[in-house]
Amino acid sequence: SQQGEEDPQALSIQEGENATMNCSYKTSINNLQWYRQNSGRGLVHLILIRSNEREKHSGRLRVTLDTSKKSSSLLITASRAADTASYFCAPGGSQGNLIFGKGTKLSVKP
Amino acid sequence: DAGVIQSPRHEVTEMGQEVTLRCKPISGHDYLFWYRQTMMRGLELLIYFNNNVPIDDSGMPEDRFSAKMPNASFSTLKIQPSEPRDSAVYFCASSLSPIYEQYFGPGTRLTVT
């Protein structure tokens, strides 16, 4: 099992701007996942990128993965107030369970 | 499918009382996870099951905590006796694999006074 570390801890932007969050991890992975948590709710799976992929898109989300640097980034384009939430990365190893970090708290102001 | 179901959604109890949290995973998911979330410690994995068998309980804080999964559609997390420091949001999640997408329930907010 391994934990991802998100950076920054908090991010505040205006509606319409792009938001970028980063994740670092320490050992080899099979995949890396990003989750969102709205206040008072459970985590919701956003996107999974496999270790042999470098970039993946889903709607306004763009995820990159650099296994040589053991890092990933999540880009949310044209942010909306509804994107306000905490975002977590979770590296998936070849065995063991996911370990969630402290997350990045994103605030999108209208 | 209705998703992962947890009950109760809110629980307020006094120190020393027994607390039982319940979870119904998504049908067909072989893995079930119990997490605890607090501001100070973030999201912590307490225990997870595979096919109703506990696989890793190293996150269970102490003997006051116990978890069971009597069948594929039901799990409980019990705290006896409860203490104020157990106050947190407890999440249940299920998945087809421990390293792939997990589906979280809405959580149970526990307050121990």
PDB file of C-alpha atoms in Angstrom:
ATOM      1  CA  SER A   1       0.000   0.000   0.000  1.00  0.00           C
ATOM      2  CA  GLN A   2       1.161   3.534  -0.585  1.00  0.00           C
ATOM      3  CA  GLN A   3      -0.135   7.013  -0.076  1.00  0.00           C
ATOM      4  CA  GLY A   4      -0.329   9.870  -2.504  1.00  0.00           C
ATOM      5  CA  GLU A   5       0.479  13.386  -1.361  1.00  0.00           C
ATOM      6  CA  GLU A   6      -1.520  16.201  -2.900  1.00  0.00           C
ATOM      7  CA  ASP A   7      -0.226  19.698  -3.463  1.00  0.00           C
ATOM      8  CA  PRO A   8      -1.238  22.427  -2.809  1.00  0.00           C
ATOM      9  CA  GLN A   9      -3.244  21.806   0.348  1.00  0.00           C
ATOM     10  CA  ALA A  10      -5.641  24.570  -0.626  1.00  0.00           C
ATOM     11  CA  LEU A  11      -6.371  26.442  -3.834  1.00  0.00           C
ATOM     12  CA  SER A  12      -8.673  29.387  -4.407  1.00  0.00           C
ATOM     13  CA  ILE A  13      -9.569  30.565  -7.919  1.00  0.00           C
ATOM     14  CA  GLN A  14     -12.224  32.523  -9.778  1.00  0.00           C
ATOM     15  CA  GLU A  15     -14.926  30.865 -11.808  1.00  0.00           C
ATOM     16  CA  GLY A  16     -13.742  30.293 -15.369  1.00  0.00           C
ATOM     17  CA  GLU A  17     -10.094  29.853 -14.420  1.00  0.00           C
ATOM     18  CA  ASN A  18      -8.235  26.570 -14.630  1.00  0.00           C
ATOM     19  CA  ALA A  19      -7.275  24.636 -11.497  1.00  0.00           C
ATOM     20  CA  THR A  20      -4.238  22.407 -11.314  1.00  0.00           C
ATOM     21  CA  MET A  21      -3.544  19.973  -8.497  1.00  0.00           C
ATOM     22  CA  ASN A  22      -0.533  17.732  -8.133  1.00  0.00           C
ATOM     23  CA  CYS A  23       0.091  14.345  -6.600  1.00  0.00           C
ATOM     24  CA  SER A  24       3.344  12.628  -5.708  1.00  0.00           C
ATOM     25  CA  TYR A  25       3.917   9.045  -4.648  1.00  0.00           C
ATOM     26  CA  LYS A  26       6.889   6.884  -3.764  1.00  0.00           C
ATOM     27  CA  THR A  27       6.711   3.371  -5.177  1.00  0.00           C
ATOM     28  CA  SER A  28       5.671   1.612  -8.380  1.00  0.00           C
ATOM     29  CA  ILE A  29       2.019   1.694  -9.349  1.00  0.00           C
ATOM     30  CA  ASN A  30      -0.491  -0.136 -11.475  1.00  0.00           C
ATOM     31  CA  ASN A  31      -2.732   2.918 -11.778  1.00  0.00           C
ATOM     32  CA  LEU A  32      -3.476   6.252 -10.168  1.00  0.00           C
ATOM     33  CA  GLN A  33      -6.947   7.503  -9.372  1.00  0.00           C
ATOM     34  CA  TRP A  34      -8.445  10.871  -8.559  1.00  0.00           C
ATOM     35  CA  TYR A  35     -11.494  11.358  -6.351  1.00  0.00           C
ATOM     36  CA  ARG A  36     -13.627  14.348  -5.384  1.00  0.00           C
ATOM     37  CA  GLN A  37     -15.343  14.933  -2.077  1.00  0.00           C
ATOM     38  CA  ASN A  38     -18.020  17.570  -1.670  1.00  0.00           C
ATOM     39  CA  SER A  39     -18.537  18.860   1.828  1.00  0.00           C
ATOM     40  CA  GLY A  40     -20.342  16.320   3.979  1.00  0.00           C
ATOM     41  CA  ARG A  41     -20.399  13.653   1.275  1.00  0.00           C
ATOM     42  CA  GLY A  42     -18.518  10.472   0.419  1.00  0.00           C
ATOM     43  CA  LEU A  43     -15.702  10.414  -2.116  1.00  0.00           C
ATOM     44  CA  VAL A  44     -16.632  10.121  -5.768  1.00  0.00           C
ATOM     45  CA  HIS A  45     -14.314   8.506  -8.304  1.00  0.00           C
ATOM     46  CA  LEU A  46     -13.352  10.914 -11.107  1.00  0.00           C
ATOM     47  CA  ILE A  47     -10.791   9.230 -13.296  1.00  0.00           C
ATOM     48  CA  LEU A  48      -8.263   6.393 -13.388  1.00  0.00           C
ATOM     49  CA  ILE A  49      -5.041   6.495 -15.369  1.00  0.00           C
ATOM     50  CA  ARG A  50      -3.010   3.343 -15.879  1.00  0.00           C
ATOM     51  CA  SER A  51       0.744   3.233 -15.427  1.00  0.00           C
ATOM     52  CA  ASN A  52       1.314   2.849 -19.192  1.00  0.00           C
ATOM     53  CA  GLU A  53      -0.753   5.947 -19.997  1.00  0.00           C
ATOM     54  CA  ARG A  54       0.626   9.487 -19.955  1.00  0.00           C
ATOM     55  CA  GLU A  55      -2.536  11.544 -20.300  1.00  0.00           C
ATOM     56  CA  LYS A  56      -6.256  11.029 -20.013  1.00  0.00           C
ATOM     57  CA  HIS A  57      -9.268  13.274 -20.498  1.00  0.00           C
ATOM     58  CA  SER A  58     -12.785  13.188 -19.154  1.00  0.00           C
ATOM     59  CA  GLY A  59     -14.943  16.202 -19.914  1.00  0.00           C
ATOM     60  CA  ARG A  60     -13.255  19.225 -18.326  1.00  0.00           C
ATOM     61  CA  LEU A  61     -10.765  17.006 -16.496  1.00  0.00           C
ATOM     62  CA  ARG A  62      -7.283  16.285 -17.756  1.00  0.00           C
ATOM     63  CA  VAL A  63      -4.953  13.962 -15.875  1.00  0.00           C
ATOM     64  CA  THR A  64      -1.280  13.430 -16.608  1.00  0.00           C
ATOM     65  CA  LEU A  65       1.020  10.798 -15.199  1.00  0.00           C
ATOM     66  CA  ASP A  66       4.807  10.799 -15.141  1.00  0.00           C
ATOM     67  CA  THR A  67       5.987   7.496 -13.700  1.00  0.00           C
ATOM     68  CA  SER A  68       9.651   8.527 -13.958  1.00  0.00           C
ATOM     69  CA  LYS A  69       8.950  11.419 -11.594  1.00  0.00           C
ATOM     70  CA  LYS A  70       6.316   9.497  -9.654  1.00  0.00           C
ATOM     71  CA  SER A  71       3.873  12.328 -10.051  1.00  0.00           C
ATOM     72  CA  SER A  72       0.465  13.110 -11.486  1.00  0.00           C
ATOM     73  CA  SER A  73      -1.537  16.241 -12.070  1.00  0.00           C
ATOM     74  CA  LEU A  74      -5.246  16.947 -12.324  1.00  0.00           C
ATOM     75  CA  LEU A  75      -6.338  19.918 -14.399  1.00  0.00           C
ATOM     76  CA  ILE A  76      -9.888  21.221 -14.235  1.00  0.00           C
ATOM     77  CA  THR A  77     -10.562  23.632 -17.068  1.00  0.00           C
ATOM     78  CA  ALA A  78     -13.084  26.463 -17.033  1.00  0.00           C
ATOM     79  CA  SER A  79     -13.871  25.876 -13.381  1.00  0.00           C
ATOM     80  CA  ARG A  80     -17.338  26.374 -11.946  1.00  0.00           C
ATOM     81  CA  ALA A  81     -18.547  27.113  -8.434  1.00  0.00           C
ATOM     82  CA  ALA A  82     -19.843  23.528  -8.335  1.00  0.00           C
ATOM     83  CA  ASP A  83     -16.243  22.273  -8.618  1.00  0.00           C
ATOM     84  CA  THR A  84     -15.629  23.514  -5.078  1.00  0.00           C
ATOM     85  CA  ALA A  85     -14.613  20.371  -3.212  1.00  0.00           C
ATOM     86  CA  SER A  86     -11.629  18.443  -1.909  1.00  0.00           C
ATOM     87  CA  TYR A  87      -9.674  16.384  -4.411  1.00  0.00           C
ATOM     88  CA  PHE A  88      -7.715  13.255  -3.529  1.00  0.00           C
ATOM     89  CA  CYS A  89      -5.263  11.131  -5.452  1.00  0.00           C
ATOM     90  CA  ALA A  90      -4.874   7.418  -4.740  1.00  0.00           C
ATOM     91  CA  PRO A  91      -2.004   5.406  -6.232  1.00  0.00           C
ATOM     92  CA  GLY A  92      -2.984   1.799  -6.913  1.00  0.00           C
ATOM     93  CA  GLY A  93      -0.112  -0.661  -6.490  1.00  0.00           C
ATOM     94  CA  SER A  94       0.101  -4.226  -7.737  1.00  0.00           C
ATOM     95  CA  GLN A  95      -1.239  -5.409  -4.413  1.00  0.00           C
ATOM     96  CA  GLY A  96      -2.790  -3.929  -1.359  1.00  0.00           C
ATOM     97  CA  ASN A  97      -5.424  -1.301  -0.994  1.00  0.00           C
ATOM     98  CA  LEU A  98      -5.675   2.383  -1.845  1.00  0.00           C
ATOM     99  CA  ILE A  99      -4.390   4.899   0.686  1.00  0.00           C
ATOM    100  CA  PHE A 100      -5.821   8.405   0.460  1.00  0.00           C
ATOM    101  CA  GLY A 101      -3.831  11.544   1.293  1.00  0.00           C
ATOM    102  CA  LYS A 102      -5.066  14.740   2.904  1.00  0.00           C
ATOM    103  CA  GLY A 103      -6.334  16.131  -0.381  1.00  0.00           C
ATOM    104  CA  THR A 104      -6.377  19.541  -2.047  1.00  0.00           C
ATOM    105  CA  LYS A 105      -9.199  21.802  -0.979  1.00  0.00           C
ATOM    106  CA  LEU A 106     -10.393  23.735  -4.035  1.00  0.00           C
ATOM    107  CA  SER A 107     -12.530  26.819  -3.696  1.00  0.00           C
ATOM    108  CA  VAL A 108     -14.029  28.320  -6.858  1.00  0.00           C
ATOM    109  CA  LYS A 109     -15.471  31.760  -6.330  1.00  0.00           C
ATOM    110  CA  PRO A 110     -18.324  32.997  -8.510  1.00  0.00           C
TER     111      PRO A 110
ATOM    112  CA  ASP B   1     -28.180  -0.204  -8.043  1.00  0.00           C
ATOM    113  CA  ALA B   2     -28.778   2.164  -5.130  1.00  0.00           C
ATOM    114  CA  GLY B   3     -25.088   2.487  -4.395  1.00  0.00           C
ATOM    115  CA  VAL B   4     -23.464   1.853  -1.048  1.00  0.00           C
ATOM    116  CA  ILE B   5     -25.964   2.308   1.755  1.00  0.00           C
ATOM    117  CA  GLN B   6     -24.989   3.319   5.267  1.00  0.00           C
ATOM    118  CA  SER B   7     -27.061   3.718   8.393  1.00  0.00           C
ATOM    119  CA  PRO B   8     -27.590   5.662  10.457  1.00  0.00           C
ATOM    120  CA  ARG B   9     -26.558   8.911   8.755  1.00  0.00           C
ATOM    121  CA  HIS B  10     -26.102  10.650  12.093  1.00  0.00           C
ATOM    122  CA  GLU B  11     -25.476   9.191  15.515  1.00  0.00           C
ATOM    123  CA  VAL B  12     -25.137  11.073  18.773  1.00  0.00           C
ATOM    124  CA  THR B  13     -24.293   9.046  21.826  1.00  0.00           C
ATOM    125  CA  GLU B  14     -22.796   9.397  25.249  1.00  0.00           C
ATOM    126  CA  MET B  15     -19.365   8.244  26.213  1.00  0.00           C
ATOM    127  CA  GLY B  16     -19.347   4.606  27.238  1.00  0.00           C
ATOM    128  CA  GLN B  17     -22.243   3.575  25.043  1.00  0.00           C
ATOM    129  CA  GLU B  18     -22.036   0.969  22.305  1.00  0.00           C
ATOM    130  CA  VAL B  19     -22.306   2.238  18.748  1.00  0.00           C
ATOM    131  CA  THR B  20     -23.073   0.098  15.696  1.00  0.00           C
ATOM    132  CA  LEU B  21     -22.666   1.414  12.180  1.00  0.00           C
ATOM    133  CA  ARG B  22     -24.098  -0.498   9.238  1.00  0.00           C
ATOM    134  CA  CYS B  23     -23.202  -0.830   5.593  1.00  0.00           C
ATOM    135  CA  LYS B  24     -24.710  -2.509   2.557  1.00  0.00           C
ATOM    136  CA  PRO B  25     -22.210  -2.696  -0.334  1.00  0.00           C
ATOM    137  CA  ILE B  26     -23.019  -2.654  -4.015  1.00  0.00           C
ATOM    138  CA  SER B  27     -24.193  -6.066  -5.153  1.00  0.00           C
ATOM    139  CA  GLY B  28     -21.399  -8.051  -6.769  1.00  0.00           C
ATOM    140  CA  HIS B  29     -18.570  -6.127  -5.162  1.00  0.00           C
ATOM    141  CA  ASP B  30     -16.198  -8.502  -3.412  1.00  0.00           C
ATOM    142  CA  TYR B  31     -14.345  -5.852  -1.412  1.00  0.00           C
ATOM    143  CA  LEU B  32     -15.683  -3.735   1.415  1.00  0.00           C
ATOM    144  CA  PHE B  33     -13.762  -0.985   3.191  1.00  0.00           C
ATOM    145  CA  TRP B  34     -14.383   0.975   6.387  1.00  0.00           C
ATOM    146  CA  TYR B  35     -12.802   4.437   6.670  1.00  0.00           C
ATOM    147  CA  ARG B  36     -12.789   7.145   9.316  1.00  0.00           C
ATOM    148  CA  GLN B  37     -12.384  10.817   8.456  1.00  0.00           C
ATOM    149  CA  THR B  38     -11.447  13.644  10.795  1.00  0.00           C
ATOM    150  CA  MET B  39     -10.005  17.083  10.217  1.00  0.00           C
ATOM    151  CA  MET B  40      -6.821  16.197  12.059  1.00  0.00           C
ATOM    152  CA  ARG B  41      -6.069  12.780  10.588  1.00  0.00           C
ATOM    153  CA  GLY B  42      -7.791  12.902   7.223  1.00  0.00           C
ATOM    154  CA  LEU B  43      -9.251   9.745   5.705  1.00  0.00           C
ATOM    155  CA  GLU B  44      -7.979   6.606   7.434  1.00  0.00           C
ATOM    156  CA  LEU B  45      -8.589   3.039   6.347  1.00  0.00           C
ATOM    157  CA  LEU B  46      -9.751   1.011   9.331  1.00  0.00           C
ATOM    158  CA  ILE B  47     -10.320  -2.438   7.849  1.00  0.00           C
ATOM    159  CA  TYR B  48     -11.226  -4.113   4.606  1.00  0.00           C
ATOM    160  CA  PHE B  49     -12.860  -7.398   3.657  1.00  0.00           C
ATOM    161  CA  ASN B  50     -12.623  -9.663   0.643  1.00  0.00           C
ATOM    162  CA  ASN B  51     -15.479 -12.107   0.147  1.00  0.00           C
ATOM    163  CA  ASN B  52     -16.625 -11.435   3.731  1.00  0.00           C
ATOM    164  CA  VAL B  53     -13.192 -12.243   5.209  1.00  0.00           C
ATOM    165  CA  PRO B  54     -11.184  -9.500   6.956  1.00  0.00           C
ATOM    166  CA  ILE B  55      -7.940  -8.986   5.028  1.00  0.00           C
ATOM    167  CA  ASP B  56      -6.268  -6.063   6.772  1.00  0.00           C
ATOM    168  CA  ASP B  57      -7.396  -4.660  10.105  1.00  0.00           C
ATOM    169  CA  SER B  58      -4.160  -2.871  10.937  1.00  0.00           C
ATOM    170  CA  GLY B  59      -5.969   0.455  10.861  1.00  0.00           C
ATOM    171  CA  MET B  60      -8.408  -0.434  13.616  1.00  0.00           C
ATOM    172  CA  PRO B  61      -7.373   1.954  16.402  1.00  0.00           C
ATOM    173  CA  GLU B  62      -7.850  -0.358  19.369  1.00  0.00           C
ATOM    174  CA  ASP B  63      -9.786  -3.273  20.744  1.00  0.00           C
ATOM    175  CA  ARG B  64     -12.827  -1.109  21.284  1.00  0.00           C
ATOM    176  CA  PHE B  65     -13.389  -1.292  17.537  1.00  0.00           C
ATOM    177  CA  SER B  66     -14.626  -4.431  15.815  1.00  0.00           C
ATOM    178  CA  ALA B  67     -16.020  -5.124  12.350  1.00  0.00           C
ATOM    179  CA  LYS B  68     -17.918  -8.028  10.910  1.00  0.00           C
ATOM    180  CA  MET B  69     -19.245  -9.066   7.553  1.00  0.00           C
ATOM    181  CA  PRO B  70     -21.671 -11.949   8.087  1.00  0.00           C
ATOM    182  CA  ASN B  71     -22.657 -12.072   4.412  1.00  0.00           C
ATOM    183  CA  ALA B  72     -21.933 -10.410   1.089  1.00  0.00           C
ATOM    184  CA  SER B  73     -24.577  -7.751   1.537  1.00  0.00           C
ATOM    185  CA  PHE B  74     -24.013  -6.519   5.076  1.00  0.00           C
ATOM    186  CA  SER B  75     -21.244  -5.290   7.323  1.00  0.00           C
ATOM    187  CA  THR B  76     -21.107  -3.658  10.749  1.00  0.00           C
ATOM    188  CA  LEU B  77     -18.547  -1.546  12.551  1.00  0.00           C
ATOM    189  CA  LYS B  78     -18.967  -1.568  16.308  1.00  0.00           C
ATOM    190  CA  ILE B  79     -17.389   0.665  18.922  1.00  0.00           C
ATOM    191  CA  GLN B  80     -17.706  -0.480  22.516  1.00  0.00           C
ATOM    192  CA  PRO B  81     -17.308   1.528  24.675  1.00  0.00           C
ATOM    193  CA  SER B  82     -17.365   4.754  22.680  1.00  0.00           C
ATOM    194  CA  GLU B  83     -15.195   7.753  23.605  1.00  0.00           C
ATOM    195  CA  PRO B  84     -15.355  11.417  22.558  1.00  0.00           C
ATOM    196  CA  ARG B  85     -12.216  10.981  20.418  1.00  0.00           C
ATOM    197  CA  ASP B  86     -14.153   8.509  18.262  1.00  0.00           C
ATOM    198  CA  SER B  87     -16.223  11.414  16.944  1.00  0.00           C
ATOM    199  CA  ALA B  88     -15.732  11.423  13.166  1.00  0.00           C
ATOM    200  CA  VAL B  89     -17.414  10.611   9.882  1.00  0.00           C
ATOM    201  CA  TYR B  90     -17.265   6.900   9.118  1.00  0.00           C
ATOM    202  CA  PHE B  91     -17.432   5.838   5.488  1.00  0.00           C
ATOM    203  CA  CYS B  92     -18.041   2.470   3.958  1.00  0.00           C
ATOM    204  CA  ALA B  93     -16.903   1.778   0.398  1.00  0.00           C
ATOM    205  CA  SER B  94     -17.043  -1.208  -1.907  1.00  0.00           C
ATOM    206  CA  SER B  95     -15.245  -2.262  -5.074  1.00  0.00           C
ATOM    207  CA  LEU B  96     -14.467  -5.113  -7.424  1.00  0.00           C
ATOM    208  CA  SER B  97     -10.764  -4.863  -6.611  1.00  0.00           C
ATOM    209  CA  PRO B  98      -8.730  -3.196  -3.856  1.00  0.00           C
ATOM    210  CA  ILE B  99      -6.720  -1.155  -6.345  1.00  0.00           C
ATOM    211  CA  TYR B 100      -9.495  -0.032  -8.651  1.00  0.00           C
ATOM    212  CA  GLU B 101     -12.465   2.279  -8.372  1.00  0.00           C
ATOM    213  CA  GLN B 102     -14.087   2.428  -4.962  1.00  0.00           C
ATOM    214  CA  TYR B 103     -17.689   3.479  -4.432  1.00  0.00           C
ATOM    215  CA  PHE B 104     -18.317   5.341  -1.210  1.00  0.00           C
ATOM    216  CA  GLY B 105     -21.444   5.530   0.875  1.00  0.00           C
ATOM    217  CA  PRO B 106     -22.770   8.833   2.249  1.00  0.00           C
ATOM    218  CA  GLY B 107     -21.095   8.283   5.619  1.00  0.00           C
ATOM    219  CA  THR B 108     -22.250   8.190   9.225  1.00  0.00           C
ATOM    220  CA  ARG B 109     -21.450  11.262  11.297  1.00  0.00           C
ATOM    221  CA  LEU B 110     -20.758  10.050  14.832  1.00  0.00           C
ATOM    222  CA  THR B 111     -20.691  12.413  17.783  1.00  0.00           C
ATOM    223  CA  VAL B 112     -19.745  11.046  21.177  1.00  0.00           C
ATOM    224  CA  THR B 113     -20.395  13.429  24.060  1.00  0.00           C
TER     225      THR B 113
END
